[in-house]
Tab-separated table of C-alpha atoms in Angstrom:
chain	number	residue	atom	x	y	z
C	1	MET	CA	-24.365	-8.945	-26.395
C	2	SER	CA	-21.652	-6.770	-27.912
C	3	THR	CA	-19.168	-8.450	-30.300
C	4	ASN	CA	-15.387	-8.033	-30.124
C	5	GLN	CA	-15.568	-5.838	-33.243
C	6	GLU	CA	-18.154	-3.577	-31.538
C	7	HIS	CA	-15.792	-3.285	-28.544
C	8	THR	CA	-12.917	-2.411	-30.870
C	9	ASP	CA	-14.993	0.202	-32.700
C	10	LEU	CA	-16.074	1.745	-29.436
C	11	HIS	CA	-12.472	1.593	-28.150
C	12	ASN	CA	-11.201	3.513	-31.179
C	13	THR	CA	-14.051	5.994	-31.264
C	14	ALA	CA	-13.883	6.721	-27.462
C	15	ASN	CA	-10.106	7.295	-27.644
C	16	LEU	CA	-10.510	9.754	-30.493
C	17	ALA	CA	-13.344	11.548	-28.679
C	18	ALA	CA	-11.415	11.633	-25.373
C	19	ASN	CA	-8.385	13.038	-27.092
C	20	GLY	CA	-10.428	15.894	-28.535
C	21	ASN	CA	-10.374	14.808	-32.171
C	22	THR	CA	-12.865	15.718	-34.921
C	23	SER	CA	-16.532	16.368	-34.379
C	24	ASN	CA	-17.263	13.443	-36.730
C	25	GLU	CA	-15.592	11.082	-34.240
C	26	GLN	CA	-17.497	12.730	-31.403
C	27	GLN	CA	-20.729	12.028	-33.252
C	28	LYS	CA	-19.655	8.397	-33.749
C	29	PHE	CA	-18.965	8.151	-30.023
C	30	GLU	CA	-22.343	9.645	-29.152
C	31	GLN	CA	-23.983	7.206	-31.533
C	32	ALA	CA	-22.068	4.213	-30.100
C	33	THR	CA	-23.008	5.174	-26.545
C	34	ARG	CA	-26.605	6.192	-27.233
C	35	GLY	CA	-28.859	5.187	-24.388
C	36	MET	CA	-26.039	5.246	-21.824
C	37	SER	CA	-26.066	7.533	-18.810
C	38	HIS	CA	-23.356	10.151	-18.354
C	39	GLU	CA	-21.593	7.868	-15.879
C	40	GLU	CA	-21.715	4.907	-18.273
C	41	LYS	CA	-20.289	7.069	-21.071
C	42	ALA	CA	-17.402	8.094	-18.767
C	43	ASN	CA	-16.779	4.503	-17.920
C	44	ALA	CA	-16.735	3.617	-21.620
C	45	GLN	CA	-14.109	6.274	-22.279
C	46	HIS	CA	-11.948	5.034	-19.400
C	47	ALA	CA	-12.335	1.422	-20.413
C	48	ALA	CA	-11.429	2.306	-24.029
C	49	ARG	CA	-8.220	3.903	-22.806
C	50	PHE	CA	-7.164	1.159	-20.365
C	51	GLY	CA	-8.782	-1.968	-21.824
C	52	TYR	CA	-11.887	-3.913	-20.915
C	53	GLY	CA	-12.185	-6.476	-18.134
C	54	PRO	CA	-11.554	-6.533	-14.376
C	55	LEU	CA	-8.188	-4.766	-14.704
C	56	ALA	CA	-9.650	-1.718	-16.413
C	57	HIS	CA	-8.692	1.465	-14.441
C	58	MET	CA	-11.975	3.393	-14.254
C	59	ARG	CA	-12.535	6.337	-11.948
C	60	THR	CA	-15.823	8.228	-11.817
C	61	HIS	CA	-17.184	11.135	-9.699
C	62	GLU	CA	-13.693	12.732	-9.747
C	63	GLY	CA	-15.142	15.959	-8.426
C	64	ASN	CA	-16.082	14.192	-5.210
C	65	MET	CA	-12.811	12.350	-4.745
C	66	LEU	CA	-10.753	12.884	-1.543
C	67	PRO	CA	-6.936	13.348	-1.589
C	68	ALA	CA	-4.504	10.621	-0.586
C	69	PHE	CA	-4.475	9.913	3.162
C	70	GLY	CA	-2.295	7.464	5.096
C	71	GLY	CA	-4.882	7.204	7.882
C	72	GLU	CA	-7.238	5.594	5.368
C	73	PHE	CA	-4.335	3.659	3.735
C	74	GLN	CA	-5.275	5.387	0.455
C	75	PRO	CA	-2.268	6.355	-1.704
C	76	GLY	CA	-4.389	8.259	-4.286
C	77	LEU	CA	-7.779	9.929	-4.790
C	78	TYR	CA	-10.576	7.911	-3.250
C	79	LYS	CA	-14.314	8.157	-2.874
C	80	PRO	CA	-15.848	9.733	0.230
C	81	VAL	CA	-16.666	7.195	2.983
C	82	GLU	CA	-19.567	8.819	4.818
C	83	GLY	CA	-22.088	6.285	3.611
C	84	ARG	CA	-20.180	3.065	4.066
C	85	LYS	CA	-21.260	0.423	6.574
C	86	PHE	CA	-17.810	-0.320	7.911
C	87	ALA	CA	-15.608	1.827	10.117
C	88	ASN	CA	-12.069	2.653	8.837
C	89	PRO	CA	-10.062	-0.574	9.226
C	90	ALA	CA	-6.691	0.958	8.275
C	91	PRO	CA	-5.644	2.137	11.797
C	92	LEU	CA	-6.263	-1.391	13.105
C	93	GLY	CA	-4.080	-2.964	10.440
C	94	LEU	CA	-1.394	-0.329	10.794
C	95	SER	CA	-1.301	-0.707	14.559
C	96	ALA	CA	-0.975	-4.475	14.304
C	97	PHE	CA	1.845	-4.097	11.817
C	98	ALA	CA	3.581	-1.391	13.981
C	99	LEU	CA	3.610	-3.268	17.274
C	100	THR	CA	4.894	-6.552	15.809
C	101	THR	CA	7.535	-4.771	13.767
C	102	PHE	CA	8.577	-2.722	16.761
C	103	VAL	CA	9.265	-5.731	18.957
C	104	LEU	CA	11.089	-7.730	16.262
C	105	SER	CA	13.198	-4.701	15.403
C	106	LEU	CA	14.245	-4.251	18.984
C	107	LEU	CA	15.510	-7.841	19.005
C	108	ASN	CA	17.305	-7.251	15.656
C	109	LEU	CA	18.997	-4.272	17.341
C	110	ASN	CA	20.124	-6.681	20.119
C	111	THR	CA	18.393	-4.529	22.708
C	112	ARG	CA	19.402	-5.786	26.194
C	113	ASN	CA	21.218	-8.686	24.505
C	114	LEU	CA	17.994	-10.306	23.335
C	115	ALA	CA	19.080	-10.943	19.756
C	116	GLY	CA	17.891	-14.338	18.490
C	117	ILE	CA	15.288	-14.817	21.248
C	118	ASN	CA	12.224	-14.697	19.077
C	119	SER	CA	9.628	-16.515	21.179
C	120	ILE	CA	7.685	-13.348	22.047
C	121	VAL	CA	7.575	-12.351	18.394
C	122	ILE	CA	6.016	-15.675	17.394
C	123	GLY	CA	2.967	-15.040	19.529
C	124	LEU	CA	2.602	-11.484	18.252
C	125	ALA	CA	3.092	-12.600	14.636
C	126	PHE	CA	0.353	-15.179	14.899
C	127	GLY	CA	-2.188	-13.184	16.821
C	128	TYR	CA	-1.778	-9.467	16.212
C	129	GLY	CA	0.528	-8.817	13.319
C	130	GLY	CA	-0.808	-11.834	11.460
C	131	LEU	CA	-4.458	-12.611	12.176
C	132	VAL	CA	-5.650	-9.112	13.118
C	133	GLN	CA	-3.813	-7.432	10.227
C	134	LEU	CA	-5.172	-10.013	7.775
C	135	LEU	CA	-8.719	-9.352	8.968
C	136	ALA	CA	-8.115	-5.567	8.588
C	137	GLY	CA	-6.928	-6.187	5.062
C	138	MET	CA	-10.099	-8.147	4.265
C	139	TRP	CA	-12.202	-5.277	5.591
C	140	GLU	CA	-10.234	-2.859	3.464
C	141	ILE	CA	-11.299	-4.890	0.433
C	142	ALA	CA	-14.877	-4.722	1.699
C	143	VAL	CA	-14.843	-0.908	1.769
C	144	GLY	CA	-13.350	-0.812	-1.736
C	145	ASN	CA	-9.689	-0.015	-0.968
C	146	THR	CA	-7.638	-2.221	-3.251
C	147	PHE	CA	-4.229	-0.850	-2.114
C	148	GLY	CA	-5.090	-1.175	1.601
C	149	GLY	CA	-6.516	-4.628	1.140
C	150	THR	CA	-3.523	-5.844	-0.800
C	151	ALA	CA	-0.938	-4.338	1.568
C	152	LEU	CA	-2.521	-5.217	4.943
C	153	SER	CA	-3.572	-8.730	3.880
C	154	SER	CA	-0.164	-9.434	2.443
C	155	TYR	CA	1.759	-8.261	5.493
C	156	GLY	CA	-0.674	-10.175	7.696
C	157	GLY	CA	0.248	-13.232	5.609
C	158	PHE	CA	3.922	-12.297	6.065
C	159	TRP	CA	3.725	-12.360	9.825
C	160	ILE	CA	1.741	-15.628	9.889
C	161	SER	CA	4.272	-17.298	7.513
C	162	PHE	CA	7.126	-15.833	9.583
C	163	ALA	CA	5.672	-17.286	12.764
C	164	ILE	CA	5.086	-20.669	11.095
C	165	THR	CA	8.759	-20.741	9.999
C	166	LEU	CA	10.098	-19.884	13.407
C	167	THR	CA	7.765	-22.011	15.522
C	168	PRO	CA	10.161	-24.393	17.285
C	169	GLY	CA	9.321	-28.049	16.884
C	170	GLY	CA	5.992	-27.258	15.327
C	171	PHE	CA	6.360	-27.270	11.522
C	172	GLU	CA	10.053	-28.252	11.421
C	173	ILE	CA	10.667	-25.953	8.424
C	174	VAL	CA	14.096	-24.747	9.530
C	175	SER	CA	15.219	-28.167	10.698
C	176	SER	CA	14.169	-29.841	7.444
C	177	ILE	CA	16.033	-27.272	5.349
C	178	GLU	CA	19.096	-27.655	7.572
C	179	ALA	CA	18.985	-31.445	7.298
C	180	ALA	CA	18.819	-31.183	3.515
C	181	GLY	CA	21.425	-28.478	2.857
C	182	GLY	CA	23.121	-27.443	6.062
C	183	GLU	CA	23.128	-24.114	7.864
C	184	SER	CA	23.989	-22.187	4.673
C	185	ALA	CA	20.776	-23.436	3.054
C	186	VAL	CA	18.778	-22.035	5.992
C	187	LEU	CA	20.426	-18.650	5.709
C	188	ASN	CA	20.027	-18.526	1.969
C	189	SER	CA	16.380	-19.572	2.130
C	190	LEU	CA	15.552	-16.895	4.667
C	191	GLY	CA	17.453	-14.387	2.586
C	192	PHE	CA	15.425	-15.208	-0.494
C	193	TYR	CA	12.244	-14.993	1.601
C	194	LEU	CA	13.134	-11.468	2.763
C	195	MET	CA	14.242	-10.342	-0.645
C	196	GLY	CA	10.872	-11.360	-2.004
C	197	TRP	CA	9.209	-9.103	0.533
C	198	PHE	CA	11.645	-6.347	-0.442
C	199	ILE	CA	10.443	-6.566	-4.021
C	200	PHE	CA	6.777	-6.572	-3.040
C	201	THR	CA	7.216	-3.622	-0.763
C	202	PHE	CA	9.043	-1.725	-3.531
C	203	LEU	CA	5.964	-2.212	-5.759
C	204	LEU	CA	3.749	-0.718	-3.017
C	205	LEU	CA	6.270	2.097	-2.514
C	206	ILE	CA	5.834	3.131	-6.168
C	207	CYS	CA	2.120	3.526	-5.508
C	208	THR	CA	2.721	5.987	-2.651
C	209	LEU	CA	4.723	8.501	-4.752
C	210	LYS	CA	1.622	10.726	-5.231
C	211	SER	CA	0.345	10.434	-1.616
C	212	THR	CA	1.614	12.009	1.600
C	213	VAL	CA	5.152	12.257	3.050
C	214	ALA	CA	4.300	10.048	6.059
C	215	PHE	CA	2.660	7.406	3.853
C	216	PHE	CA	5.656	7.288	1.490
C	217	PHE	CA	8.119	7.323	4.413
C	218	LEU	CA	6.473	4.230	5.911
C	219	PHE	CA	7.040	2.090	2.857
C	220	PHE	CA	10.458	3.625	2.119
C	221	VAL	CA	11.978	2.687	5.460
C	222	LEU	CA	10.150	-0.671	5.499
C	223	ASP	CA	11.619	-1.475	2.112
C	224	LEU	CA	15.115	-0.675	3.349
C	225	ALA	CA	14.526	-2.854	6.408
C	226	PHE	CA	13.624	-5.860	4.239
C	227	LEU	CA	16.625	-5.187	1.930
C	228	LEU	CA	19.149	-4.982	4.800
C	229	LEU	CA	17.749	-8.037	6.579
C	230	GLY	CA	17.807	-9.994	3.327
C	231	ILE	CA	21.502	-8.998	2.771
C	232	ALA	CA	22.244	-9.999	6.352
C	233	TYR	CA	21.122	-13.563	5.607
C	234	LEU	CA	22.615	-13.776	2.153
C	235	ARG	CA	25.999	-12.368	3.238
C	236	PRO	CA	26.501	-14.084	6.600
C	237	VAL	CA	29.485	-13.579	8.876
C	238	ASP	CA	30.944	-16.625	10.609
C	239	GLY	CA	27.905	-18.721	9.707
C	240	ALA	CA	25.365	-16.279	11.136
C	241	PRO	CA	23.398	-13.335	9.709
C	242	SER	CA	25.616	-10.250	9.362
C	243	PRO	CA	25.335	-8.359	12.705
C	244	GLY	CA	25.816	-4.962	11.045
C	245	CYS	CA	23.124	-5.472	8.415
C	246	THR	CA	20.756	-7.007	10.992
C	247	ARG	CA	21.113	-3.982	13.294
C	248	ALA	CA	20.679	-1.587	10.366
C	249	GLY	CA	17.556	-3.482	9.337
C	250	GLY	CA	16.317	-3.245	12.926
C	251	ALA	CA	16.887	0.501	12.927
C	252	PHE	CA	14.821	0.974	9.806
C	253	GLY	CA	12.229	-1.394	11.215
C	254	ILE	CA	11.862	0.855	14.267
C	255	LEU	CA	11.316	3.834	11.924
C	256	ALA	CA	8.708	1.848	10.007
C	257	ALA	CA	6.911	0.902	13.213
C	258	PHE	CA	6.616	4.528	14.341
C	259	ALA	CA	5.620	5.658	10.816
C	260	ALA	CA	2.843	3.060	10.859
C	261	TRP	CA	1.662	4.256	14.309
C	262	TYR	CA	1.757	7.877	13.013
C	263	ASN	CA	-0.471	7.019	10.050
C	264	ALA	CA	-2.760	4.979	12.285
C	265	LEU	CA	-3.175	7.942	14.704
C	266	ALA	CA	-3.893	10.215	11.717
C	267	GLY	CA	-6.773	7.878	10.853
C	268	ILE	CA	-8.152	7.668	14.383
C	269	ALA	CA	-7.819	11.245	15.683
C	270	ASP	CA	-10.482	13.748	14.705
C	271	THR	CA	-12.204	16.750	16.306
C	272	SER	CA	-14.567	14.527	18.222
C	273	ASN	CA	-11.857	12.691	20.256
C	274	SER	CA	-8.723	14.792	20.022
C	275	PHE	CA	-7.596	18.330	20.747
C	276	PHE	CA	-5.388	18.255	17.695
C	277	ILE	CA	-5.404	16.766	14.240
C	278	ILE	CA	-2.360	14.867	13.021
C	279	PRO	CA	-0.737	16.868	10.137
C	280	VAL	CA	-0.151	15.076	6.848
C	281	ALA	CA	2.049	16.774	4.303
C	282	HIS	CA	1.143	16.105	0.657
C	283	PHE	CA	3.806	15.971	-2.001
C	284	PRO	CA	3.789	19.038	-4.317
C	285	TRP	CA	3.118	16.784	-7.300
C	286	SER	CA	0.169	15.036	-5.684
C	287	GLU	CA	-3.459	15.921	-6.520
C	288	LYS	CA	-3.786	17.819	-3.235
C	289	GLY	CA	-0.473	19.659	-3.860
C	290	LYS	CA	-1.482	20.684	-7.390
C	291	ALA	CA	-4.882	21.878	-6.133
C	292	ALA	CA	-3.169	23.927	-3.397
C	293	ARG	CA	-0.857	25.539	-5.935
C	294	ALA	CA	-3.740	26.324	-8.275
C	295	GLU	CA	-5.655	27.930	-5.355
C	296	LYS	CA	-2.591	29.980	-4.426
C	297	ARG	CA	-2.244	31.214	-8.006
C	298	ASP	CA	-5.940	32.201	-8.051
C	299	VAL	CA	-5.496	34.195	-4.868
C	300	GLU	CA	-2.374	35.952	-6.266
C	301	HIS	CA	-4.244	36.841	-9.494
C	302	GLN	CA	-7.132	38.237	-7.557
C	303	ALA	CA	-4.781	40.328	-5.452
């Protein structure tokens, strides 16, 4: 078994080799990785750069990687999926999130004076937005999509916890908080809850900056929805969530729902079942965008 010193030596040697340093260091790296396959050597270089262990960021077969795609819930390059045993679970999770968010956002907008009547959302949050989305997230992990598994499983957990909190007479969460600290404690507690999800969504948003416009837009408007709803509870008006912030949060929630449905349709529709393919625009600084610019430059040079 390798010692810590051997790992350190390999770390230093691989970094120097990867950075194009002297041929002597390249020879040391070749000696340290003697007997390894080409893929194992590439992994050693990546591990040396990012550290050893389960958090090491290693990416192999880069020539076969596919560009970011919201329909697969992949914010960056990912491996082809032709040989996997599971179907694409992302559209299922996105659809579950979209429908539940759509209904709750309509209530937040006070559509047909239904604000505060959340009973229909509780059923959706338990069954579709919660359970089904959580299962889709677990399947994303099974197919090797860390981002999709983290996002869908977490939002599935969000809807289940939301439903548990709002279930009348069931878990008595709201009533117990109110008994201990009054109505203001309930508002502040729900505000903290929503702000926590705002922070989590912002972390995911950062990971979509090199993906597609539709993928980024989904997390951008969702993050604004959480922020505004959190503010509505933390800055109440007359002992109730701020109506203006609640409606604004509902409006961004509607946008998030349709953005999720758009990405879901992009993952479902193909030439075998649709007369058209859903367009996805890649950011210019994404891997796909840079490849398109390089191809355009090659064509111009040839002309």
